[in-house]
Amino acid sequence: MVSSVVELMDVSGTDLTVVNAARVSFAKHKDAFDESDEKLIKYLAKHNHWSPFAHTFIQFKISAPIFVARQLVKHQVGLVWNEVSRRYVNDEPEFYIPKQWRKKPEGSIKQGSSKETIEYDIAGTMKYVKETYNNLLKEGIAPEMARMVLPQNTMTQWYWSGNLFAFSRVCELRLKADAQEETRDVVNEINRLCSYKFPISWKHLRPVPY
Ligand SMILES: Cc1cc2nc3c(=O)[nH]c(=O)nc-3n(C[C@H](O)[C@H](O)[C@H](O)COP(=O)(O)OP(=O)(O)OC[C@H]3O[C@@H](n4cnc5c(N)ncnc54)[C@H](O)[C@@H]3O)c2cc1C
C-alpha cells in the first residue's frame, strides 16, 4: 500500500523574521523574540497584513497521487512547483489504492463523498495497467506516450516551495470539510510542519484548528 508523504526540505526565517519585516516601517530591528512580538503577529494576521509573513520560505517534497497533485497545483500565488516528468522518467509506476471506497453522498455532490464505505478490489486492474505500460515501453514507445495509459491514482512527486502566508491559504481552503480527504491528509502534514517551524505566526494565521 503506497501512501502520500510530505518531507520538509528547507526553511528560511523564523517568527522573528516576520516581526522584523513589519518593524522596518519604524526602522526597528530585534534580535530576540518577546511577548510584544506575538501581539504584533496577532495584529498582522488579524488585519490581513500578509507581506511580513511572505519574507519566510518553506520547501516541501511531496509524494502523492496525481489526483491530489491536480487539486493542489491550483494554488499558485506565492508558491513554486516542480514535478517529476514521465516524459523523461519511466520508473515502475506506483498506485495509490484506498483501503475502502467512500460512497457518493446522499445530499449535495459538492460534499464529495459520504462516510459510508464499501470494499472493492482493483488490484487486477492496476496489474493490467502496469503490464500495458511496460509493454508499450518494451515496444520502444516514448515514455511521454506510454504514460497516457496511467490512471489518476498513479503516484507523482514534486517540490513545493513558498512563503508561510501562501501555505496558510492552502491550509485554509484544503482543510475544510468540503475538501477531498486524500488532499486533506497531505495538507494536514503541511499544516503540522508549518506550525512546528513558525509556531507563533501559524497560531495566528491559522486560528481555527481543523
Ligand atoms: C473545495 C474546493 C473545490 C474546488 N473545485 C474546483 C473545480 O471544480 N474546478 C477548478 O478548476 N478548481 C476548483 N477548485 C480550485 C479553486 O478554484 C482555486 O483555484 C484554488 O482553490 C486556489 O485558490 P487560491 O485562492 O489559493 O488561488 P491562487 O491562485 O493561489 O490565488 C491566491 C489569491 O490571489 C487572487 N488571485 C489569483 N489569481 C487571480 C486572478 N487571475 N484575478 C484576480 N485575483 C486573483 C485571489 O484572491 C486568490 O484567492 C476548488 C477548490 C476547493 C478548495
Tab-separated table of C-alpha atoms and ligand atoms in Angstrom:
chain	number	residue	atom	x	y	z
A	1	MET	CA	0.000	0.000	0.000
A	2	VAL	CA	1.555	3.340	-1.099
A	3	SER	CA	0.747	6.443	0.981
A	4	SER	CA	1.328	10.128	0.430
A	5	VAL	CA	4.450	11.558	2.078
A	6	VAL	CA	5.342	15.173	2.882
A	7	GLU	CA	9.012	15.869	3.650
A	8	LEU	CA	10.278	19.199	4.948
A	9	MET	CA	13.305	20.015	2.763
A	10	ASP	CA	14.260	23.580	3.648
A	11	VAL	CA	13.204	26.559	5.746
A	12	SER	CA	14.302	30.159	5.865
A	13	GLY	CA	13.255	32.551	8.602
A	14	THR	CA	11.502	32.302	11.946
A	15	ASP	CA	8.702	34.155	13.695
A	16	LEU	CA	11.290	36.880	14.305
A	17	THR	CA	11.713	37.353	10.527
A	18	VAL	CA	8.032	38.260	10.327
A	19	VAL	CA	8.152	40.889	13.079
A	20	ASN	CA	11.388	42.393	11.801
A	21	ALA	CA	9.877	42.739	8.321
A	22	ALA	CA	6.916	44.549	9.891
A	23	ARG	CA	9.004	46.737	12.227
A	24	VAL	CA	11.211	48.052	9.420
A	25	SER	CA	8.368	50.523	8.844
A	26	PHE	CA	9.603	52.208	12.046
A	27	ALA	CA	13.304	51.474	11.293
A	28	LYS	CA	13.351	48.992	14.203
A	29	HIS	CA	15.072	45.586	14.421
A	30	LYS	CA	15.191	42.993	17.206
A	31	ASP	CA	17.479	40.012	17.778
A	32	ALA	CA	15.227	38.112	20.166
A	33	PHE	CA	11.516	37.349	20.113
A	34	ASP	CA	9.432	38.529	23.068
A	35	GLU	CA	5.807	38.858	24.163
A	36	SER	CA	5.202	42.136	22.339
A	37	ASP	CA	6.213	40.399	19.109
A	38	GLU	CA	3.396	37.905	19.452
A	39	LYS	CA	0.946	40.809	19.826
A	40	LEU	CA	2.300	42.307	16.603
A	41	ILE	CA	1.981	38.983	14.744
A	42	LYS	CA	-1.586	38.615	16.005
A	43	TYR	CA	-2.386	42.118	14.742
A	44	LEU	CA	-0.803	41.466	11.316
A	45	ALA	CA	-2.674	38.184	10.858
A	46	LYS	CA	-6.000	39.600	12.049
A	47	HIS	CA	-5.843	42.599	9.700
A	48	ASN	CA	-4.562	40.653	6.693
A	49	HIS	CA	-1.199	42.467	6.612
A	50	TRP	CA	0.234	39.499	4.748
A	51	SER	CA	3.528	40.837	3.355
A	52	PRO	CA	5.680	40.399	6.532
A	53	PHE	CA	4.741	36.686	6.510
A	54	ALA	CA	5.917	36.467	2.890
A	55	HIS	CA	9.565	37.059	3.867
A	56	THR	CA	9.711	33.460	5.072
A	57	PHE	CA	10.402	30.416	2.912
A	58	ILE	CA	9.442	26.797	3.376
A	59	GLN	CA	10.043	23.929	0.971
A	60	PHE	CA	8.395	20.504	0.861
A	61	LYS	CA	8.978	17.394	-1.213
A	62	ILE	CA	5.657	15.645	-1.639
A	63	SER	CA	4.714	12.219	-2.993
A	64	ALA	CA	1.006	11.830	-3.647
A	65	PRO	CA	-1.392	10.520	-6.296
A	66	ILE	CA	-1.890	12.609	-9.445
A	67	PHE	CA	-5.492	13.457	-8.492
A	68	VAL	CA	-4.248	15.110	-5.274
A	69	ALA	CA	-1.491	16.964	-7.142
A	70	ARG	CA	-4.067	18.224	-9.678
A	71	GLN	CA	-6.027	19.868	-6.854
A	72	LEU	CA	-3.035	21.356	-5.035
A	73	VAL	CA	-1.331	22.817	-8.105
A	74	LYS	CA	-4.270	25.211	-8.442
A	75	HIS	CA	-2.824	27.213	-5.503
A	76	GLN	CA	-0.354	29.459	-7.289
A	77	VAL	CA	0.252	32.847	-5.729
A	78	GLY	CA	3.403	32.882	-3.567
A	79	LEU	CA	4.183	29.243	-4.395
A	80	VAL	CA	6.549	27.424	-6.780
A	81	TRP	CA	6.064	23.869	-8.071
A	82	ASN	CA	8.452	21.472	-9.870
A	83	GLU	CA	7.273	17.945	-10.596
A	84	VAL	CA	8.749	14.693	-11.897
A	85	SER	CA	8.128	14.313	-15.629
A	86	ARG	CA	7.065	10.999	-17.089
A	87	ARG	CA	8.278	12.314	-20.433
A	88	TYR	CA	11.805	11.663	-19.125
A	89	VAL	CA	11.277	9.095	-16.386
A	90	ASN	CA	9.843	5.626	-16.960
A	91	ASP	CA	10.214	4.159	-13.467
A	92	GLU	CA	7.818	1.421	-12.448
A	93	PRO	CA	4.565	3.291	-11.673
A	94	GLU	CA	3.180	3.045	-8.129
A	95	PHE	CA	-0.538	3.313	-7.470
A	96	TYR	CA	-2.466	4.721	-4.542
A	97	ILE	CA	-5.117	2.170	-3.622
A	98	PRO	CA	-7.632	3.179	-0.935
A	99	LYS	CA	-8.382	0.584	1.726
A	100	GLN	CA	-12.047	1.426	1.434
A	101	TRP	CA	-14.150	3.289	-1.109
A	102	ARG	CA	-16.368	6.130	0.114
A	103	LYS	CA	-19.835	6.144	-1.351
A	104	LYS	CA	-21.487	9.009	-3.207
A	105	PRO	CA	-23.077	11.484	-0.753
A	106	GLU	CA	-26.806	11.386	-0.133
A	107	GLY	CA	-27.171	15.182	-0.396
A	108	SER	CA	-25.091	17.714	-2.322
A	109	ILE	CA	-22.371	16.272	-4.570
A	110	LYS	CA	-20.226	19.272	-3.505
A	111	GLN	CA	-19.584	17.349	-0.290
A	112	GLY	CA	-17.632	14.850	-2.429
A	113	SER	CA	-18.367	11.611	-0.620
A	114	SER	CA	-20.323	10.171	2.294
A	115	LYS	CA	-18.955	8.470	5.416
A	116	GLU	CA	-20.360	5.163	4.233
A	117	THR	CA	-17.696	2.943	2.654
A	118	ILE	CA	-17.514	-0.301	0.714
A	119	GLU	CA	-14.689	-2.635	-0.250
A	120	TYR	CA	-13.730	-3.015	-3.884
A	121	ASP	CA	-10.703	-4.825	-5.245
A	122	ILE	CA	-8.843	-3.044	-8.052
A	123	ALA	CA	-5.561	-4.994	-7.743
A	124	GLY	CA	-6.253	-6.827	-11.029
A	125	THR	CA	-6.958	-3.576	-12.887
A	126	MET	CA	-3.756	-1.994	-11.586
A	127	LYS	CA	-1.745	-5.072	-12.582
A	128	TYR	CA	-3.192	-4.854	-16.103
A	129	VAL	CA	-2.416	-1.121	-16.325
A	130	LYS	CA	1.178	-1.703	-15.215
A	131	GLU	CA	1.629	-4.532	-17.728
A	132	THR	CA	0.224	-2.409	-20.551
A	133	TYR	CA	2.542	0.497	-19.628
A	134	ASN	CA	5.565	-1.807	-19.515
A	135	ASN	CA	4.569	-3.452	-22.811
A	136	LEU	CA	4.351	-0.057	-24.534
A	137	LEU	CA	7.859	0.767	-23.293
A	138	LYS	CA	9.138	-2.637	-24.448
A	139	GLU	CA	7.745	-1.861	-27.929
A	140	GLY	CA	10.019	1.200	-27.950
A	141	ILE	CA	7.185	3.691	-27.438
A	142	ALA	CA	8.337	7.009	-25.951
A	143	PRO	CA	7.655	7.416	-22.201
A	144	GLU	CA	5.749	10.636	-22.992
A	145	MET	CA	3.195	8.491	-24.873
A	146	ALA	CA	3.297	5.320	-22.771
A	147	ARG	CA	2.247	7.393	-19.737
A	148	MET	CA	-1.116	8.033	-21.416
A	149	VAL	CA	-2.401	4.719	-20.025
A	150	LEU	CA	-1.575	5.612	-16.407
A	151	PRO	CA	-4.569	6.491	-14.216
A	152	GLN	CA	-5.079	9.388	-11.780
A	153	ASN	CA	-4.100	7.232	-8.796
A	154	THR	CA	-0.521	6.946	-10.124
A	155	MET	CA	1.908	8.423	-7.588
A	156	THR	CA	3.801	11.555	-8.572
A	157	GLN	CA	6.272	13.733	-6.693
A	158	TRP	CA	7.054	17.419	-6.622
A	159	TYR	CA	8.920	20.151	-4.784
A	160	TRP	CA	6.539	22.773	-3.425
A	161	SER	CA	8.068	25.951	-2.058
A	162	GLY	CA	6.753	29.277	-0.967
A	163	ASN	CA	6.079	31.614	1.861
A	164	LEU	CA	4.155	30.994	5.031
A	165	PHE	CA	1.196	33.157	4.083
A	166	ALA	CA	0.702	31.269	0.812
A	167	PHE	CA	0.726	27.913	2.618
A	168	SER	CA	-1.718	29.263	5.214
A	169	ARG	CA	-4.147	29.971	2.372
A	170	VAL	CA	-3.691	26.417	1.071
A	171	CYS	CA	-4.473	25.094	4.567
A	172	GLU	CA	-7.448	27.418	4.923
A	173	LEU	CA	-9.044	26.061	1.734
A	174	ARG	CA	-7.953	22.439	1.789
A	175	LEU	CA	-8.524	21.526	5.440
A	176	LYS	CA	-12.197	22.392	5.302
A	177	ALA	CA	-14.707	19.578	5.437
A	178	ASP	CA	-15.625	20.040	1.757
A	179	ALA	CA	-12.029	19.333	0.601
A	180	GLN	CA	-11.180	15.816	-0.551
A	181	GLU	CA	-9.965	13.519	2.240
A	182	GLU	CA	-6.795	12.367	0.409
A	183	THR	CA	-5.865	16.008	-0.257
A	184	ARG	CA	-6.652	16.941	3.357
A	185	ASP	CA	-4.239	14.233	4.533
A	186	VAL	CA	-1.364	15.867	2.609
A	187	VAL	CA	-2.308	19.390	3.709
A	188	ASN	CA	-2.628	18.275	7.344
A	189	GLU	CA	1.048	17.384	7.262
A	190	ILE	CA	1.920	20.768	5.686
A	191	ASN	CA	-0.127	22.385	8.463
A	192	ARG	CA	1.768	20.441	11.137
A	193	LEU	CA	5.208	21.275	9.712
A	194	CYS	CA	4.442	24.996	9.287
A	195	SER	CA	3.201	25.097	12.883
A	196	TYR	CA	6.391	23.357	14.050
A	197	LYS	CA	8.707	25.833	12.297
A	198	PHE	CA	6.699	29.063	12.776
A	199	PRO	CA	4.617	28.379	15.916
A	200	ILE	CA	3.513	31.941	16.734
A	201	SER	CA	2.805	33.075	13.182
A	202	TRP	CA	0.938	29.876	12.458
A	203	LYS	CA	-1.127	30.121	15.639
A	204	HIS	CA	-2.476	33.483	14.446
A	205	LEU	CA	-2.634	32.805	10.712
A	206	ARG	CA	-4.494	29.549	11.335
A	207	PRO	CA	-6.579	30.260	14.440
A	208	VAL	CA	-9.185	27.615	13.615
A	209	PRO	CA	-7.890	24.064	14.149
A	210	TYR	CA	-9.479	21.509	11.814
B	1	LIG	C1	-13.241	22.559	-2.195
B	1	LIG	C2	-12.661	23.073	-3.470
B	1	LIG	C3	-13.214	22.711	-4.683
B	1	LIG	C4	-12.686	23.195	-5.896
B	1	LIG	N1	-13.235	22.800	-7.075
B	1	LIG	C5	-12.676	23.205	-8.244
B	1	LIG	C6	-13.185	22.765	-9.503
B	1	LIG	O1	-14.162	22.035	-9.559
B	1	LIG	N2	-12.560	23.167	-10.628
B	1	LIG	C7	-11.488	24.022	-10.618
B	1	LIG	O2	-10.955	24.359	-11.674
B	1	LIG	N3	-10.974	24.446	-9.448
B	1	LIG	C8	-11.533	24.072	-8.271
B	1	LIG	N4	-11.007	24.498	-7.093
B	1	LIG	C9	-9.821	25.358	-7.123
B	1	LIG	C10	-10.172	26.844	-6.839
B	1	LIG	O3	-10.996	27.386	-7.832
B	1	LIG	C11	-8.871	27.673	-6.740
B	1	LIG	O4	-8.233	27.674	-7.986
B	1	LIG	C12	-7.920	27.070	-5.708
B	1	LIG	O5	-8.619	26.860	-4.506
B	1	LIG	C13	-6.740	28.008	-5.483
B	1	LIG	O6	-7.209	29.128	-4.786
B	1	LIG	P1	-6.216	30.200	-4.185
B	1	LIG	O7	-7.061	31.297	-3.651
B	1	LIG	O8	-5.241	29.544	-3.275
B	1	LIG	O9	-5.533	30.645	-5.555
B	1	LIG	P2	-4.175	31.372	-6.025
B	1	LIG	O10	-4.155	31.143	-7.454
B	1	LIG	O11	-3.022	30.877	-5.215
B	1	LIG	O12	-4.504	32.857	-5.719
B	1	LIG	C14	-4.439	33.452	-4.456
B	1	LIG	C15	-5.359	34.646	-4.425
B	1	LIG	O13	-4.896	35.629	-5.365
B	1	LIG	C16	-6.016	36.211	-6.034
B	1	LIG	N5	-5.938	35.897	-7.479
B	1	LIG	C17	-5.228	34.914	-8.063
B	1	LIG	N6	-5.360	34.940	-9.392
B	1	LIG	C18	-6.185	35.954	-9.659
B	1	LIG	C19	-6.715	36.458	-10.856
B	1	LIG	N7	-6.440	35.929	-12.055
B	1	LIG	N8	-7.563	37.507	-10.787
B	1	LIG	C20	-7.872	38.068	-9.593
B	1	LIG	N9	-7.402	37.622	-8.400
B	1	LIG	C21	-6.560	36.574	-8.438
B	1	LIG	C22	-7.270	35.622	-5.419
B	1	LIG	O14	-7.707	36.453	-4.359
B	1	LIG	C23	-6.793	34.328	-4.835
B	1	LIG	O15	-7.551	33.869	-3.721
B	1	LIG	C24	-11.549	24.061	-5.881
B	1	LIG	C25	-11.007	24.437	-4.647
B	1	LIG	C26	-11.531	23.956	-3.458
B	1	LIG	C27	-10.902	24.383	-2.141
